[in-house]
CSV table of C-alpha atoms in Angstrom, one decimal:
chain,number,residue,atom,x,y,z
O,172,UNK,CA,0.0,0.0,0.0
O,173,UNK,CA,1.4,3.4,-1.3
O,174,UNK,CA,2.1,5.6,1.6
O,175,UNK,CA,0.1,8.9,2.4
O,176,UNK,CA,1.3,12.6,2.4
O,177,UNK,CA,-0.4,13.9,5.9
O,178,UNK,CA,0.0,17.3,4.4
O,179,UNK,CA,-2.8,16.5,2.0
O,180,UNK,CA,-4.8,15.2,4.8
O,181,UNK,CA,-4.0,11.5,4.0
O,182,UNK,CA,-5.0,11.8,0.5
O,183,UNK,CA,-2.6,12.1,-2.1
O,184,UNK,CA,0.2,9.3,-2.4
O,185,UNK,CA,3.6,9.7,-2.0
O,186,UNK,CA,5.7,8.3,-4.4
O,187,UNK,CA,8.5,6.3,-3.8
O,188,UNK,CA,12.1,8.8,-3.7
O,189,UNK,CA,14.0,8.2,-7.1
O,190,UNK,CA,17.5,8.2,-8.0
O,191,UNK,CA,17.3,11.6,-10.1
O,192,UNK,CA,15.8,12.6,-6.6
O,193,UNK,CA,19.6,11.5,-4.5
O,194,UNK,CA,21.3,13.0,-7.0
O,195,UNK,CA,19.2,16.2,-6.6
O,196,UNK,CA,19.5,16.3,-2.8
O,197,UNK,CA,23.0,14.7,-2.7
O,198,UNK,CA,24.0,17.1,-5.3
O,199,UNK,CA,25.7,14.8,-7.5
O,200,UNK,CA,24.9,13.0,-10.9
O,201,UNK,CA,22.7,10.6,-11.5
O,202,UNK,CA,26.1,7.8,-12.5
O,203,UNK,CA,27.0,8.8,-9.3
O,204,UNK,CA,24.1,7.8,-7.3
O,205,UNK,CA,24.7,4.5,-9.5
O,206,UNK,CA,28.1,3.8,-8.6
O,207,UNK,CA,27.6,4.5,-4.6
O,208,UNK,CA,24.7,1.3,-4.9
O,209,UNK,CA,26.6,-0.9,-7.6
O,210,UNK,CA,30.3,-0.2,-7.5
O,211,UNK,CA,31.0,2.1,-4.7
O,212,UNK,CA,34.7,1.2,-4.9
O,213,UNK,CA,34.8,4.1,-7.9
O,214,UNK,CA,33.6,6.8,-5.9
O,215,UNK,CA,35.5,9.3,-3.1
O,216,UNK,CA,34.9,8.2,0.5
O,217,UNK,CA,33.4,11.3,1.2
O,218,UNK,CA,31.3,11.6,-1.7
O,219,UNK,CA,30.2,7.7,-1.0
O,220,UNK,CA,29.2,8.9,2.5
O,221,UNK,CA,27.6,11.2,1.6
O,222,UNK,CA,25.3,9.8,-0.9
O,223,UNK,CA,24.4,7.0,1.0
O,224,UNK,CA,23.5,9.5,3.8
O,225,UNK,CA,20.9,11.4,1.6
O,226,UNK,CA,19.5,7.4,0.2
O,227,UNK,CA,19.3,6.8,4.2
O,228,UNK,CA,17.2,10.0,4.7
O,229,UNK,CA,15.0,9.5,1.5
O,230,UNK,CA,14.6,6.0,2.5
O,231,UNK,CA,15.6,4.9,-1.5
O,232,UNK,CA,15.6,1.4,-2.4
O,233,UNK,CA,17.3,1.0,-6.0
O,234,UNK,CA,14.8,-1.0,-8.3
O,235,UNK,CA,16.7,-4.0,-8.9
O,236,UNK,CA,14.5,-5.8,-11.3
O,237,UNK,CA,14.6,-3.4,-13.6
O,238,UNK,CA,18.6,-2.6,-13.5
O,239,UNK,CA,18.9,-7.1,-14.1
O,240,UNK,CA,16.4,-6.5,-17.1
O,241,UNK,CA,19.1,-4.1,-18.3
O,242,UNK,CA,22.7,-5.7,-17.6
O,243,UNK,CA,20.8,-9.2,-17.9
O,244,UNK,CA,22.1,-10.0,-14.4
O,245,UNK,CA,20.4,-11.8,-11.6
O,246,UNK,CA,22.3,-10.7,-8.4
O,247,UNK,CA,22.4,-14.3,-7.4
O,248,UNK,CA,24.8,-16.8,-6.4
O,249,UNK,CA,24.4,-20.5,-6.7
O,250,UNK,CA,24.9,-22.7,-3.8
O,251,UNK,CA,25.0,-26.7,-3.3
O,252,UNK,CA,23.5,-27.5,-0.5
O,253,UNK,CA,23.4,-31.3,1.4
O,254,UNK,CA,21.9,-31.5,4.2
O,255,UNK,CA,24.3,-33.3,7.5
O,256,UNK,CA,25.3,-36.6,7.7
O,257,UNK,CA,23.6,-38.7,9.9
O,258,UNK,CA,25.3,-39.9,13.1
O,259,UNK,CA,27.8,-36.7,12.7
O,260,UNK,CA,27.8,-33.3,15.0
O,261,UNK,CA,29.0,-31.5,12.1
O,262,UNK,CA,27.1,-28.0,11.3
O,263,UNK,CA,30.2,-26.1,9.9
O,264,UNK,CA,28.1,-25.8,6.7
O,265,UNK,CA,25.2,-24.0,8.3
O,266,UNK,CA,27.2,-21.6,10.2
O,267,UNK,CA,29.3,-21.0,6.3
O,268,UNK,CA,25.9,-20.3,4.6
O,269,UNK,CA,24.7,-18.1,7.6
O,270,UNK,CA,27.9,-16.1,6.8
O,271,UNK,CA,28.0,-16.3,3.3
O,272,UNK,CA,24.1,-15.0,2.7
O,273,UNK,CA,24.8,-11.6,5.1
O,274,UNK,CA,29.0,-11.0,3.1
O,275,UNK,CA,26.6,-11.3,-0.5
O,276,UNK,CA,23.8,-9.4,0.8
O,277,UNK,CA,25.7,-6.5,2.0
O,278,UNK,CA,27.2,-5.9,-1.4
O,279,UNK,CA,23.6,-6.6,-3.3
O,280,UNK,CA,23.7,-10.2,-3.9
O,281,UNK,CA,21.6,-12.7,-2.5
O,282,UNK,CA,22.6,-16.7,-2.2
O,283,UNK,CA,20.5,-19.6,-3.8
O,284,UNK,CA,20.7,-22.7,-2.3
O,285,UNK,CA,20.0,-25.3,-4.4
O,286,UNK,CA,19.4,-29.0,-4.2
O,287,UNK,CA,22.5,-31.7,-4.9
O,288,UNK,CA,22.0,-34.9,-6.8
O,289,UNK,CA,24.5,-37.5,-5.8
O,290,UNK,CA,24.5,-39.7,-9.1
O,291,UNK,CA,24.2,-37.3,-11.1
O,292,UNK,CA,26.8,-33.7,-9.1
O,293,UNK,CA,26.3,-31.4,-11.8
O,294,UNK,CA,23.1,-31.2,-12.7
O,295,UNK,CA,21.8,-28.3,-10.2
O,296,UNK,CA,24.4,-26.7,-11.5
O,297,UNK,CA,23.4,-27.3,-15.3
O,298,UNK,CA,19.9,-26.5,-15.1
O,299,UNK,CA,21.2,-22.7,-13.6
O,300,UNK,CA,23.5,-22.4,-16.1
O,301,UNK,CA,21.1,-23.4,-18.7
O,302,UNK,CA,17.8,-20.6,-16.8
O,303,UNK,CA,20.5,-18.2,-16.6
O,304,UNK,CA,19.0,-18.2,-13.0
O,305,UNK,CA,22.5,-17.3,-11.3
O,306,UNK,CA,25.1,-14.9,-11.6
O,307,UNK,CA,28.4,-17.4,-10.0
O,308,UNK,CA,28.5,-20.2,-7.7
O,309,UNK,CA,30.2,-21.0,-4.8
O,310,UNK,CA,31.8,-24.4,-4.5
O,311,UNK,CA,31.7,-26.7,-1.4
O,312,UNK,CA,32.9,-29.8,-2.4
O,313,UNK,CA,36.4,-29.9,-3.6
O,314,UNK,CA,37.4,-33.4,-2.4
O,315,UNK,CA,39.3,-35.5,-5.2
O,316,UNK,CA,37.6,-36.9,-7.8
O,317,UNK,CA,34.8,-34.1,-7.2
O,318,UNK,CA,33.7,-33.1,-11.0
O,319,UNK,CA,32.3,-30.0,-10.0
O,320,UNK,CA,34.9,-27.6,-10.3
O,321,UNK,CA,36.5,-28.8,-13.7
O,322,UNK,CA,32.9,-28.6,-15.5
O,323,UNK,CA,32.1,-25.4,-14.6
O,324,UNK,CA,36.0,-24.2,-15.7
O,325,UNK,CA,35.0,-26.0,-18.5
O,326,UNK,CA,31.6,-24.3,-19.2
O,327,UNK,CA,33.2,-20.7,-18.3
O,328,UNK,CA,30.8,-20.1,-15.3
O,329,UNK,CA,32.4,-18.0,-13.1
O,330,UNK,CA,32.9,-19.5,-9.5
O,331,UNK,CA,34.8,-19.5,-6.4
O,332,UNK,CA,35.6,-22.4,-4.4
O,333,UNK,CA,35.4,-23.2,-0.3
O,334,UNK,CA,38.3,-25.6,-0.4
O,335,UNK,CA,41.2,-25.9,-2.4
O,336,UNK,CA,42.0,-27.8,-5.7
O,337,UNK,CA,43.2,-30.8,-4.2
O,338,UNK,CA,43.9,-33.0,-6.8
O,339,UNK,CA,44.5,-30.1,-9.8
O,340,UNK,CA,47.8,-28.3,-9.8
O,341,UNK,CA,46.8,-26.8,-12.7
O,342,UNK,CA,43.7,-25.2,-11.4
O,343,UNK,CA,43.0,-21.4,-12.0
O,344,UNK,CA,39.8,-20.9,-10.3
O,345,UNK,CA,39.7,-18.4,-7.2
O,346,UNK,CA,39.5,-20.7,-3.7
O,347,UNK,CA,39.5,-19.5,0.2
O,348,UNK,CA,40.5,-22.1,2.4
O,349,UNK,CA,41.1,-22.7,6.3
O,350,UNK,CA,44.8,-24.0,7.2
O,351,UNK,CA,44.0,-27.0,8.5
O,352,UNK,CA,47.1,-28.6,9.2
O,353,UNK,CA,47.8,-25.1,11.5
O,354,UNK,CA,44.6,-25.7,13.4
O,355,UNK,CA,46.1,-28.8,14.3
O,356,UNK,CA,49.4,-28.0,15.5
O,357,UNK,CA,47.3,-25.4,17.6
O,358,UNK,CA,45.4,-28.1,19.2
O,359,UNK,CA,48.7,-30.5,19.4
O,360,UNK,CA,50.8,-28.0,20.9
O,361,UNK,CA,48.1,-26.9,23.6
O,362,UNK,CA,48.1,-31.0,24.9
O,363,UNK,CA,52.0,-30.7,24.8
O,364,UNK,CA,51.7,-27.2,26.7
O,365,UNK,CA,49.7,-29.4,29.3
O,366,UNK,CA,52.7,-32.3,30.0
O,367,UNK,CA,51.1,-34.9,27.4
O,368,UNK,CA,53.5,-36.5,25.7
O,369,UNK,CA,50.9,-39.8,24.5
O,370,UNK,CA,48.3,-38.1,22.2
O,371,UNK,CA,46.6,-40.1,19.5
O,372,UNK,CA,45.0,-38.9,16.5
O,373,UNK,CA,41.8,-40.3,15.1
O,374,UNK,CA,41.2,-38.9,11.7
O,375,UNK,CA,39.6,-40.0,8.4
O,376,UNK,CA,40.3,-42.3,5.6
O,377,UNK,CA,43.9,-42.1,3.5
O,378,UNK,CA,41.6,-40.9,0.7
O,379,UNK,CA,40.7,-38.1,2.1
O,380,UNK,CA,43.0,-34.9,1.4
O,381,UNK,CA,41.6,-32.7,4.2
O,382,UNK,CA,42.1,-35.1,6.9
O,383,UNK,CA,45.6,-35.9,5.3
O,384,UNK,CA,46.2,-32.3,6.0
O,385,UNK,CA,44.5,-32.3,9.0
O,386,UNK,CA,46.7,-35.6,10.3
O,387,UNK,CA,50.0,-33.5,9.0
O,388,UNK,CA,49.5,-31.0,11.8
O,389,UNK,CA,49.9,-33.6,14.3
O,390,UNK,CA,52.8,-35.7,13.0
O,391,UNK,CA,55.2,-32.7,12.5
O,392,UNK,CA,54.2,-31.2,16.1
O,393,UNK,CA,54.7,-34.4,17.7
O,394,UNK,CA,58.4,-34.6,15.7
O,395,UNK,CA,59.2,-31.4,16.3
O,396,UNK,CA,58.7,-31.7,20.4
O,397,UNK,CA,60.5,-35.3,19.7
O,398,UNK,CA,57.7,-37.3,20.5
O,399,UNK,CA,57.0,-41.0,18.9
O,400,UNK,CA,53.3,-41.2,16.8
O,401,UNK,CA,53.9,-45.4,16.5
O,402,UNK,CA,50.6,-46.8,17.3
O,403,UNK,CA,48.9,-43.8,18.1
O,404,UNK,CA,46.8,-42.5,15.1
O,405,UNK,CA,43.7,-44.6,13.7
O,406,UNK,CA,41.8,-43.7,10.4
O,407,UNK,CA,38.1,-44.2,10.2
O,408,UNK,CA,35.0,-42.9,8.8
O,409,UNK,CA,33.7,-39.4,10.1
O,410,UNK,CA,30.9,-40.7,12.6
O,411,UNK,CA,30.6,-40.6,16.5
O,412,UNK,CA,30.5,-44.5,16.6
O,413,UNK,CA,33.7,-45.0,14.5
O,414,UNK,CA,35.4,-42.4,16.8
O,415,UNK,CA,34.1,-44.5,19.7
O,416,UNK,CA,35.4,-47.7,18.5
O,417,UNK,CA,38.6,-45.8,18.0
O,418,UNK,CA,39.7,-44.5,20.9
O,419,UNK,CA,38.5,-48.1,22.8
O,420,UNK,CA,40.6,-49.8,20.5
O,421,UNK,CA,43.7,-46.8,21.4
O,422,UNK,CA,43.1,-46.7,25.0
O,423,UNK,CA,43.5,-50.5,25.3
O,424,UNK,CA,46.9,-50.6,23.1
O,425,UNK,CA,48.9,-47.5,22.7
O,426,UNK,CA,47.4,-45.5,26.7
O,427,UNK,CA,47.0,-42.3,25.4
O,428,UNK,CA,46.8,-39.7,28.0
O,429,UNK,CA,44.8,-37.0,25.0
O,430,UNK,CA,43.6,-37.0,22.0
O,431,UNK,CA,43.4,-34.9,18.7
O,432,UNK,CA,40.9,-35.5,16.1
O,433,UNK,CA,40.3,-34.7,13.0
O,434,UNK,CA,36.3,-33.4,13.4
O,435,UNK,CA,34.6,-32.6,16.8
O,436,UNK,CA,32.2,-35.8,15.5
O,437,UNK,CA,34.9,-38.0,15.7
O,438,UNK,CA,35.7,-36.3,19.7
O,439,UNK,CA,32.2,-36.6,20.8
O,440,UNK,CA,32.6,-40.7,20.0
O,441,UNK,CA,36.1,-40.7,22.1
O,442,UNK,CA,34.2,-38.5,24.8
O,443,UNK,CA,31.3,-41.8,24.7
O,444,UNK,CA,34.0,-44.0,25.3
O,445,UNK,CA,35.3,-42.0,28.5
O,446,UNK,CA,32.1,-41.7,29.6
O,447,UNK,CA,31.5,-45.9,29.3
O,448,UNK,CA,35.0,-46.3,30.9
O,449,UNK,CA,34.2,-43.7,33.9
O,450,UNK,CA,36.9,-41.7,32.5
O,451,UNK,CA,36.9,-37.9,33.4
O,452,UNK,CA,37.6,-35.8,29.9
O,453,UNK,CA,40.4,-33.1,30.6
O,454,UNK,CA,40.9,-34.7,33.9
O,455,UNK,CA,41.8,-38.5,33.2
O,456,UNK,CA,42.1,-37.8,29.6
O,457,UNK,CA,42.2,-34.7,27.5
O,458,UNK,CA,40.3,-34.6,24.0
O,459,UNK,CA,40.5,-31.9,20.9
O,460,UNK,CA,38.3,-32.0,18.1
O,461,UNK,CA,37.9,-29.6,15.4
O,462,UNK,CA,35.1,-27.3,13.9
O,463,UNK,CA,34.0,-25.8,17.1
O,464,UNK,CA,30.5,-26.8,16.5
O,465,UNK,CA,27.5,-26.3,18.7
O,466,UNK,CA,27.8,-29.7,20.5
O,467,UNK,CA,31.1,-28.8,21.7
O,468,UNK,CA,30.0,-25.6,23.3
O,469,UNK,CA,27.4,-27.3,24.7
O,470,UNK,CA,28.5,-30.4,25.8
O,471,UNK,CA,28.6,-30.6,29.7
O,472,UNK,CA,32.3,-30.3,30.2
O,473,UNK,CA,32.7,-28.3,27.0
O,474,UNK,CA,34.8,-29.5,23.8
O,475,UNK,CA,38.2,-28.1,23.3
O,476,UNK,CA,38.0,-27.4,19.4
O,477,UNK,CA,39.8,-26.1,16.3
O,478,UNK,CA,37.4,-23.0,15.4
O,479,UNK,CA,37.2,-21.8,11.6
O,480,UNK,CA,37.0,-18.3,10.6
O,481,UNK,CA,34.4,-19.6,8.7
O,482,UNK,CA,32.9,-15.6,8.4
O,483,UNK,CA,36.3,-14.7,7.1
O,484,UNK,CA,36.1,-17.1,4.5
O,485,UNK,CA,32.4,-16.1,3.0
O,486,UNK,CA,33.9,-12.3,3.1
O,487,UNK,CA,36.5,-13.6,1.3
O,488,UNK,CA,34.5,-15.3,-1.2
O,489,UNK,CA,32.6,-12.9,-1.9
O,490,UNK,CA,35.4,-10.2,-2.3
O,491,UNK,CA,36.7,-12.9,-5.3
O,492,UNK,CA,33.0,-13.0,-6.4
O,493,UNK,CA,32.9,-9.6,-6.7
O,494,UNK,CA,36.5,-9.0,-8.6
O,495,UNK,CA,34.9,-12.3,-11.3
O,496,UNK,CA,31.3,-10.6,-11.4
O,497,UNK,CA,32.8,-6.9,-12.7
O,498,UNK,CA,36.2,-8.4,-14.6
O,499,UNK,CA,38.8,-7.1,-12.8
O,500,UNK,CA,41.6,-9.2,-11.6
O,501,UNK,CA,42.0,-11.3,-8.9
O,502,UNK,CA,44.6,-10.4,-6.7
O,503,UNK,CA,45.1,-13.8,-5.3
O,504,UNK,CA,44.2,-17.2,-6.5
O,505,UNK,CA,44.5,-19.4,-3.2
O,506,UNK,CA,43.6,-17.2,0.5
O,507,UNK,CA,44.2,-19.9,2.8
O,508,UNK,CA,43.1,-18.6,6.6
O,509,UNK,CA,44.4,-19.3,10.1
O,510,UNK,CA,42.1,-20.5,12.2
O,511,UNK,CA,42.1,-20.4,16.5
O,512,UNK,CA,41.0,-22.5,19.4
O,513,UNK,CA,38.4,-22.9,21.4
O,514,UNK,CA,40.1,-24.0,24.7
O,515,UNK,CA,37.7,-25.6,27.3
O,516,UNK,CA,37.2,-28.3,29.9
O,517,UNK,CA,38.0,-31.4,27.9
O,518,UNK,CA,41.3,-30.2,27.9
């Protein structure tokens, strides 16, 4: 409903404030009133200030159906979404999205989550292409073997990736990853800070490139305070039973007095464990895991955790998005992040 002008008694409608009508009160052009909403980088900082001032005060909100129609742009970006595994305390990915959706919206673009097919991982991505529904993607899934990325190189789609090319040398896209391997020697050194000197790693599969890197982190640490890894690390899959059966198996052989794993799924299955033994976690035995999730700040002792910068990464996302989207260059191929951690009880 079109508001009222309580000068004319309620009456007359008030029409909604223009962009001839900034420029007017702002006392600039009209391709200046443009370039404050769509590249704002162009403009003075004072002149930017104070044109977004005057929009503030007109309450202006740029029609931006009509400016797609004209640069045949949706102000979307595509995003595969899958929902958790079962049996894992892994949200990481909804606390990424959360992120990614305010960096895009606060330089115009919105995110569009769309479906994943598992026989069939790029067909989501074909059917955009093919609507011209989306402006870019961002890329989740960048473990090896993943098709994704190399089609849409292939196709020319511009896209950034969460992860880097693990298995492509060769690879030119833009990527922003977290240092996992550093998050790692965080969490390592912290245990060897306490007077452990046994502290087993439970990780994932030899296929997997991430928990390769992950794993990494712990070895060198361990070496470089000259302390023996032999029979302390177990690979498994990334589920809270697995990380049970895991650490039973490693507290029966190798008498670890911590642990480091590779996802804070894998440390709520060695926390089970504890709990079945009548073991107290960060008193009898210390435990790490990694994506500070919400089950680890919850948990009734609280989870020690490696803790991504995961808003870090969707600003830096979109900052590459944003370089693709207007064809400038990109200043750096591969941002890889440091991320921190979380130190509580279990530790």
């Amino acid at each position: 409903m079109a508001r009222s002008d309580q000068r004319n008694g309620g009456q007359l409608p008030v029409t909604p404030p223009t962009l001839a009508d900034v420029a007017e009160r702002a006392g600039v052009s009209r391709q200046t009133v443009s370039n404050a909403v769509n590249n704002p980088d162009l403009l003075r900082p004072d002149t930017l200030e104070r044109v977004r001032q005057t929009i503030a005060e007109l309450g202006y909100s740029p029609n931006r159906a009509a400016r797609n129609l004209r640069t045949r742009t949706s102000s979307l970006i595509g995003l595969r979404f899958a929902p958790a595994q079962e049996g894992t305390a892994n949200a990481a990915m909804d606390r990424f999205v959360h992120s990614l959706v305010e960096a895009s919206e606060e330089v115009g673009y919105h995110v569009l989550l769309f479906p994943g097919d598992d026989e069939d991982p790029v067909v989501g991505y074909d059917n955009l292409l093919r609507s011209t529904a989306v402006d870019a993607f961002v890329v989740t899934d960048t473990y090896l073997g993943n098709p994704q990325a190399a089609w849409l190189s292939q196709q020319r789609a511009p896209f950034v990736a969460f992860g880097r090319p693990w298995d492509d040398d060769e690879a030119r896209h833009p990527w922003v990853d977290v240092d996992g391997a550093a998050g790692i020697r965080l969490a390592t050194q912290h245990l060897i800070d306490r007077g452990h000197t046994r502290i087993a790693w439970i990780g994932w599969r030899k296929d997997s490139p991430i928990g390769e890197d992950r794993r990494s982190g712990w070895t060198q640490t361990m070496h470089d305070n000259g302390l023996s890894t032999t029979g302390l690390a177990s690979r498994v899959e990334d589920v809270v039973h697995s990380g049970a059966e895991a650490a039973a198996v490693l507290l029966d052989s190798a008498r670890p007095t911590a642990f480091v794993c590779a996802s804070d799924t894998l440390a709520m299955g060695v926390l089970h464990t504890l709990w079945i033994r009548q073991l107290a976690p960060g008193t009898d035995v210390a435990v790490v895991g990694f994506d500070d999730s919400q089950v680890a700040q919850v948990f009734p002792v609280g989870l020690t955790s490696v803790r991504q910068p995961l808003e870090d990464v969707a600003v830096e996302i979109v900052k590459a998005l944003r370089a693709l989207l207007s064809h400038q260059p990109v200043t750096e191929r591969g941002v890889l992040l440091e991320p921190t951690l979380a130190i509580r009880e279990s530790s």
